[in-house]
Amino acid sequence: MVGWRTSSIRRQHELPKSSELIKNDKYPHIVYEEQSTQDDVCNKASLDQKLDLEEEMIRGLNQVPWTRVDVSFQKSRQRYIAHSTIQVKSYWLNSDGADVVFHMIDNFVL
């Protein structure tokens, strides 16, 4: 199993509170959505500053606009194969992930 903080590549204090989680009938497995703001864009660390790999990844990702979408299969029978379910590799086996794919299609912007 992968922890929420690790899988979403964010700092511990950036995780949404349980009171902020959403329930959406159209996309039942989408539990949180966040758009980046101009304030989220971090300056590059100076070359002499030592950063751990995780912090370096977070800073790199924050240099571009993004939409973070948290997905939960906690109540699904398919929760133990979430990585395959989110990709809907096989509909009969991973059907719970279909709403996540539809959410991506409905919200994809060029």
Short mmCIF file of N, CA and C in Angstrom, two decimals:
data_model
loop_
_atom_site.label_atom_id
_atom_site.label_comp_id
_atom_site.label_asym_id
_atom_site.label_seq_id
_atom_site.Cartn_x
_atom_site.Cartn_y
_atom_site.Cartn_z
N MET A 1 0.84 -1.17 0.00
CA MET A 1 0.00 0.00 0.00
C MET A 1 0.89 1.25 0.00
N VAL A 2 0.45 2.27 -0.66
CA VAL A 2 1.19 3.53 -0.74
C VAL A 2 0.45 4.56 0.10
N GLY A 3 1.19 5.31 0.90
CA GLY A 3 0.58 6.35 1.73
C GLY A 3 0.08 7.51 0.90
N TRP A 4 -0.92 8.22 1.44
CA TRP A 4 -1.53 9.33 0.72
C TRP A 4 -0.53 10.43 0.43
N ARG A 5 0.28 10.82 1.41
CA ARG A 5 1.25 11.89 1.22
C ARG A 5 2.25 11.51 0.14
N THR A 6 2.71 10.28 0.17
CA THR A 6 3.70 9.81 -0.80
C THR A 6 3.10 9.72 -2.21
N SER A 7 1.92 9.17 -2.31
CA SER A 7 1.32 8.98 -3.63
C SER A 7 0.92 10.30 -4.28
N SER A 8 0.64 11.31 -3.48
CA SER A 8 0.21 12.59 -4.05
C SER A 8 1.34 13.61 -4.15
N ILE A 9 2.53 13.23 -3.73
CA ILE A 9 3.72 14.08 -3.78
C ILE A 9 3.41 15.48 -3.23
N ARG A 10 3.15 15.52 -1.95
CA ARG A 10 2.94 16.79 -1.27
C ARG A 10 3.47 16.70 0.15
N ARG A 11 3.70 17.86 0.72
CA ARG A 11 4.19 17.92 2.09
C ARG A 11 3.07 17.55 3.06
N GLN A 12 3.45 17.04 4.23
CA GLN A 12 2.46 16.58 5.21
C GLN A 12 1.42 17.66 5.52
N HIS A 13 1.86 18.89 5.72
CA HIS A 13 0.91 19.95 6.08
C HIS A 13 0.03 20.39 4.90
N GLU A 14 0.31 19.90 3.70
CA GLU A 14 -0.49 20.26 2.53
C GLU A 14 -1.63 19.27 2.26
N LEU A 15 -1.66 18.16 3.00
CA LEU A 15 -2.74 17.20 2.80
C LEU A 15 -4.07 17.83 3.20
N PRO A 16 -5.13 17.60 2.42
CA PRO A 16 -6.42 18.17 2.79
C PRO A 16 -6.96 17.51 4.06
N LYS A 17 -7.67 18.29 4.84
CA LYS A 17 -8.31 17.77 6.05
C LYS A 17 -9.52 16.94 5.64
N SER A 18 -9.90 15.99 6.47
CA SER A 18 -11.03 15.13 6.13
C SER A 18 -12.31 15.94 5.91
N SER A 19 -12.43 17.08 6.58
CA SER A 19 -13.62 17.92 6.40
C SER A 19 -13.64 18.59 5.02
N GLU A 20 -12.51 18.61 4.33
CA GLU A 20 -12.42 19.23 3.00
C GLU A 20 -12.70 18.25 1.86
N LEU A 21 -12.81 16.96 2.18
CA LEU A 21 -13.05 15.95 1.15
C LEU A 21 -14.46 16.10 0.61
N ILE A 22 -14.60 15.84 -0.68
CA ILE A 22 -15.88 16.04 -1.35
C ILE A 22 -16.55 14.70 -1.66
N LYS A 23 -17.84 14.73 -1.85
CA LYS A 23 -18.59 13.57 -2.31
C LYS A 23 -19.30 14.00 -3.58
N ASN A 24 -19.03 13.30 -4.67
CA ASN A 24 -19.57 13.66 -5.96
C ASN A 24 -20.23 12.43 -6.57
N ASP A 25 -21.51 12.52 -6.86
CA ASP A 25 -22.23 11.37 -7.41
C ASP A 25 -21.74 10.99 -8.80
N LYS A 26 -21.32 11.98 -9.59
CA LYS A 26 -20.85 11.69 -10.95
C LYS A 26 -19.48 11.01 -10.93
N TYR A 27 -18.61 11.44 -10.00
CA TYR A 27 -17.26 10.87 -9.88
C TYR A 27 -17.07 10.41 -8.43
N PRO A 28 -17.62 9.27 -8.05
CA PRO A 28 -17.60 8.87 -6.63
C PRO A 28 -16.22 8.61 -6.04
N HIS A 29 -15.22 8.37 -6.85
CA HIS A 29 -13.89 8.08 -6.31
C HIS A 29 -12.98 9.31 -6.28
N ILE A 30 -13.44 10.44 -6.79
CA ILE A 30 -12.69 11.70 -6.69
C ILE A 30 -13.05 12.31 -5.33
N VAL A 31 -12.05 12.48 -4.47
CA VAL A 31 -12.33 12.97 -3.12
C VAL A 31 -11.81 14.39 -2.86
N TYR A 32 -10.96 14.90 -3.74
CA TYR A 32 -10.42 16.25 -3.54
C TYR A 32 -9.82 16.73 -4.84
N GLU A 33 -10.02 18.01 -5.12
CA GLU A 33 -9.47 18.60 -6.33
C GLU A 33 -8.90 19.97 -5.99
N GLU A 34 -7.74 20.26 -6.51
CA GLU A 34 -7.05 21.51 -6.17
C GLU A 34 -6.35 22.06 -7.41
N GLN A 35 -6.57 23.33 -7.70
CA GLN A 35 -5.88 24.01 -8.80
C GLN A 35 -4.67 24.73 -8.24
N SER A 36 -3.60 24.77 -8.99
CA SER A 36 -2.44 25.54 -8.54
C SER A 36 -2.76 27.02 -8.65
N THR A 37 -2.09 27.79 -7.82
CA THR A 37 -2.23 29.24 -7.89
C THR A 37 -0.85 29.83 -8.14
N GLN A 38 -0.81 31.09 -8.47
CA GLN A 38 0.48 31.75 -8.71
C GLN A 38 1.37 31.66 -7.47
N ASP A 39 0.76 31.67 -6.28
CA ASP A 39 1.53 31.59 -5.04
C ASP A 39 2.20 30.24 -4.85
N ASP A 40 1.69 29.20 -5.54
CA ASP A 40 2.26 27.86 -5.40
C ASP A 40 3.59 27.71 -6.11
N VAL A 41 3.86 28.56 -7.08
CA VAL A 41 5.08 28.44 -7.86
C VAL A 41 6.27 28.84 -6.99
N CYS A 42 7.16 27.90 -6.78
CA CYS A 42 8.32 28.13 -5.91
C CYS A 42 9.51 28.59 -6.74
N ASN A 43 10.38 29.34 -6.13
CA ASN A 43 11.64 29.68 -6.77
C ASN A 43 12.55 28.48 -6.72
N LYS A 44 13.42 28.38 -7.71
CA LYS A 44 14.37 27.28 -7.71
C LYS A 44 15.31 27.42 -6.52
N ALA A 45 15.65 26.28 -5.93
CA ALA A 45 16.58 26.30 -4.80
C ALA A 45 17.97 26.64 -5.31
N SER A 46 18.72 27.33 -4.50
CA SER A 46 20.09 27.64 -4.89
C SER A 46 20.89 26.35 -4.97
N LEU A 47 21.91 26.36 -5.77
CA LEU A 47 22.69 25.15 -5.99
C LEU A 47 23.36 24.64 -4.73
N ASP A 48 23.69 25.53 -3.80
CA ASP A 48 24.38 25.08 -2.60
C ASP A 48 23.41 24.60 -1.52
N GLN A 49 22.11 24.76 -1.73
CA GLN A 49 21.14 24.31 -0.75
C GLN A 49 20.90 22.81 -0.95
N LYS A 50 21.02 22.07 0.12
CA LYS A 50 20.85 20.62 0.03
C LYS A 50 19.39 20.27 0.30
N LEU A 51 18.74 19.62 -0.66
CA LEU A 51 17.35 19.23 -0.53
C LEU A 51 17.25 17.72 -0.63
N ASP A 52 16.28 17.15 0.10
CA ASP A 52 16.05 15.73 -0.10
C ASP A 52 15.28 15.54 -1.41
N LEU A 53 15.27 14.35 -1.91
CA LEU A 53 14.69 14.06 -3.22
C LEU A 53 13.21 14.43 -3.27
N GLU A 54 12.48 14.13 -2.21
CA GLU A 54 11.05 14.43 -2.19
C GLU A 54 10.80 15.94 -2.30
N GLU A 55 11.52 16.73 -1.54
CA GLU A 55 11.35 18.18 -1.59
C GLU A 55 11.75 18.72 -2.96
N GLU A 56 12.77 18.15 -3.55
CA GLU A 56 13.20 18.57 -4.89
C GLU A 56 12.11 18.29 -5.92
N MET A 57 11.46 17.12 -5.81
CA MET A 57 10.36 16.78 -6.72
C MET A 57 9.20 17.75 -6.55
N ILE A 58 8.83 18.05 -5.31
CA ILE A 58 7.72 18.95 -5.04
C ILE A 58 8.01 20.33 -5.61
N ARG A 59 9.20 20.83 -5.39
CA ARG A 59 9.56 22.15 -5.92
C ARG A 59 9.55 22.16 -7.45
N GLY A 60 10.04 21.09 -8.05
CA GLY A 60 10.02 21.01 -9.51
C GLY A 60 8.60 20.99 -10.06
N LEU A 61 7.73 20.22 -9.44
CA LEU A 61 6.34 20.15 -9.89
C LEU A 61 5.61 21.47 -9.70
N ASN A 62 6.00 22.23 -8.70
CA ASN A 62 5.34 23.51 -8.43
C ASN A 62 5.78 24.62 -9.37
N GLN A 63 6.68 24.33 -10.29
CA GLN A 63 7.13 25.34 -11.25
C GLN A 63 6.22 25.40 -12.48
N VAL A 64 5.30 24.47 -12.58
CA VAL A 64 4.37 24.45 -13.71
C VAL A 64 2.93 24.44 -13.17
N PRO A 65 1.97 24.95 -13.96
CA PRO A 65 0.58 24.89 -13.51
C PRO A 65 0.10 23.44 -13.46
N TRP A 66 -0.76 23.14 -12.53
CA TRP A 66 -1.24 21.78 -12.37
C TRP A 66 -2.62 21.77 -11.73
N THR A 67 -3.27 20.65 -11.85
CA THR A 67 -4.49 20.36 -11.10
C THR A 67 -4.24 19.05 -10.38
N ARG A 68 -4.37 19.06 -9.08
CA ARG A 68 -4.18 17.84 -8.29
C ARG A 68 -5.55 17.26 -8.00
N VAL A 69 -5.72 15.99 -8.31
CA VAL A 69 -6.98 15.29 -8.07
C VAL A 69 -6.66 14.07 -7.20
N ASP A 70 -7.25 14.04 -6.01
CA ASP A 70 -7.06 12.90 -5.12
C ASP A 70 -8.18 11.89 -5.36
N VAL A 71 -7.79 10.63 -5.42
CA VAL A 71 -8.71 9.54 -5.72
C VAL A 71 -8.65 8.55 -4.57
N SER A 72 -9.80 8.02 -4.18
CA SER A 72 -9.82 7.03 -3.10
C SER A 72 -10.68 5.84 -3.51
N PHE A 73 -10.11 4.67 -3.39
CA PHE A 73 -10.85 3.43 -3.61
C PHE A 73 -11.01 2.69 -2.29
N GLN A 74 -10.98 3.42 -1.19
CA GLN A 74 -11.00 2.83 0.15
C GLN A 74 -12.22 1.93 0.36
N LYS A 75 -13.37 2.30 -0.15
CA LYS A 75 -14.59 1.51 0.05
C LYS A 75 -14.85 0.53 -1.09
N SER A 76 -13.94 0.45 -2.01
CA SER A 76 -14.09 -0.41 -3.17
C SER A 76 -13.49 -1.79 -2.91
N ARG A 77 -14.08 -2.80 -3.53
CA ARG A 77 -13.47 -4.13 -3.47
C ARG A 77 -12.17 -4.17 -4.27
N GLN A 78 -11.97 -3.18 -5.13
CA GLN A 78 -10.79 -3.13 -6.00
C GLN A 78 -9.66 -2.30 -5.39
N ARG A 79 -9.76 -1.95 -4.10
CA ARG A 79 -8.78 -1.05 -3.47
C ARG A 79 -7.36 -1.61 -3.44
N TYR A 80 -7.21 -2.92 -3.43
CA TYR A 80 -5.87 -3.51 -3.36
C TYR A 80 -5.16 -3.52 -4.71
N ILE A 81 -5.90 -3.25 -5.75
CA ILE A 81 -5.29 -3.16 -7.09
C ILE A 81 -5.58 -1.77 -7.67
N ALA A 82 -5.46 -0.75 -6.81
CA ALA A 82 -5.84 0.61 -7.18
C ALA A 82 -5.08 1.14 -8.40
N HIS A 83 -3.80 0.80 -8.52
CA HIS A 83 -3.03 1.31 -9.66
C HIS A 83 -3.57 0.78 -10.98
N SER A 84 -4.03 -0.45 -11.00
CA SER A 84 -4.65 -1.00 -12.21
C SER A 84 -6.07 -0.48 -12.38
N THR A 85 -6.77 -0.31 -11.26
CA THR A 85 -8.15 0.18 -11.31
C THR A 85 -8.21 1.59 -11.85
N ILE A 86 -7.30 2.44 -11.44
CA ILE A 86 -7.32 3.84 -11.89
C ILE A 86 -7.05 3.93 -13.39
N GLN A 87 -6.40 2.92 -13.95
CA GLN A 87 -6.13 2.89 -15.40
C GLN A 87 -7.21 2.12 -16.16
N VAL A 88 -8.09 1.44 -15.45
CA VAL A 88 -9.13 0.59 -16.03
C VAL A 88 -8.51 -0.32 -17.10
N LYS A 89 -7.52 -1.08 -16.68
CA LYS A 89 -6.84 -1.99 -17.61
C LYS A 89 -7.81 -3.01 -18.19
N SER A 90 -8.71 -3.50 -17.38
CA SER A 90 -9.72 -4.44 -17.83
C SER A 90 -11.04 -4.03 -17.16
N TYR A 91 -12.04 -3.66 -17.95
CA TYR A 91 -13.25 -3.09 -17.37
C TYR A 91 -13.92 -4.03 -16.38
N TRP A 92 -14.01 -5.31 -16.69
CA TRP A 92 -14.70 -6.23 -15.78
C TRP A 92 -13.96 -6.38 -14.46
N LEU A 93 -12.65 -6.13 -14.45
CA LEU A 93 -11.87 -6.25 -13.22
C LEU A 93 -11.64 -4.89 -12.55
N ASN A 94 -11.56 -3.82 -13.33
CA ASN A 94 -11.19 -2.49 -12.81
C ASN A 94 -12.27 -1.44 -13.05
N SER A 95 -13.52 -1.83 -13.10
CA SER A 95 -14.60 -0.92 -13.47
C SER A 95 -14.76 0.26 -12.52
N ASP A 96 -14.35 0.14 -11.26
CA ASP A 96 -14.50 1.25 -10.32
C ASP A 96 -13.69 2.47 -10.73
N GLY A 97 -12.68 2.29 -11.54
CA GLY A 97 -11.86 3.41 -11.97
C GLY A 97 -12.42 4.19 -13.15
N ALA A 98 -13.52 3.72 -13.72
CA ALA A 98 -14.08 4.38 -14.91
C ALA A 98 -14.45 5.83 -14.64
N ASP A 99 -14.97 6.13 -13.45
CA ASP A 99 -15.36 7.51 -13.16
C ASP A 99 -14.15 8.44 -13.12
N VAL A 100 -12.99 7.90 -12.74
CA VAL A 100 -11.76 8.70 -12.72
C VAL A 100 -11.35 9.04 -14.15
N VAL A 101 -11.44 8.07 -15.04
CA VAL A 101 -11.13 8.31 -16.46
C VAL A 101 -12.10 9.33 -17.05
N PHE A 102 -13.39 9.19 -16.74
CA PHE A 102 -14.38 10.16 -17.25
C PHE A 102 -14.12 11.56 -16.69
N HIS A 103 -13.69 11.65 -15.45
CA HIS A 103 -13.35 12.95 -14.86
C HIS A 103 -12.19 13.59 -15.63
N MET A 104 -11.18 12.78 -15.97
CA MET A 104 -10.04 13.30 -16.74
C MET A 104 -10.50 13.79 -18.11
N ILE A 105 -11.34 13.02 -18.77
CA ILE A 105 -11.85 13.41 -20.09
C ILE A 105 -12.66 14.69 -19.99
N ASP A 106 -13.54 14.77 -19.01
CA ASP A 106 -14.42 15.93 -18.86
C ASP A 106 -13.67 17.20 -18.48
N ASN A 107 -12.50 17.06 -17.86
CA ASN A 107 -11.78 18.23 -17.35
C ASN A 107 -10.46 18.50 -18.05
N PHE A 108 -10.15 17.75 -19.11
CA PHE A 108 -8.89 17.94 -19.82
C PHE A 108 -8.92 19.23 -20.61
N VAL A 109 -7.91 20.06 -20.42
CA VAL A 109 -7.84 21.34 -21.10
C VAL A 109 -6.49 21.45 -21.79
N LEU A 110 -6.48 21.85 -23.05
CA LEU A 110 -5.22 22.06 -23.77
C LEU A 110 -4.72 23.45 -23.55
#
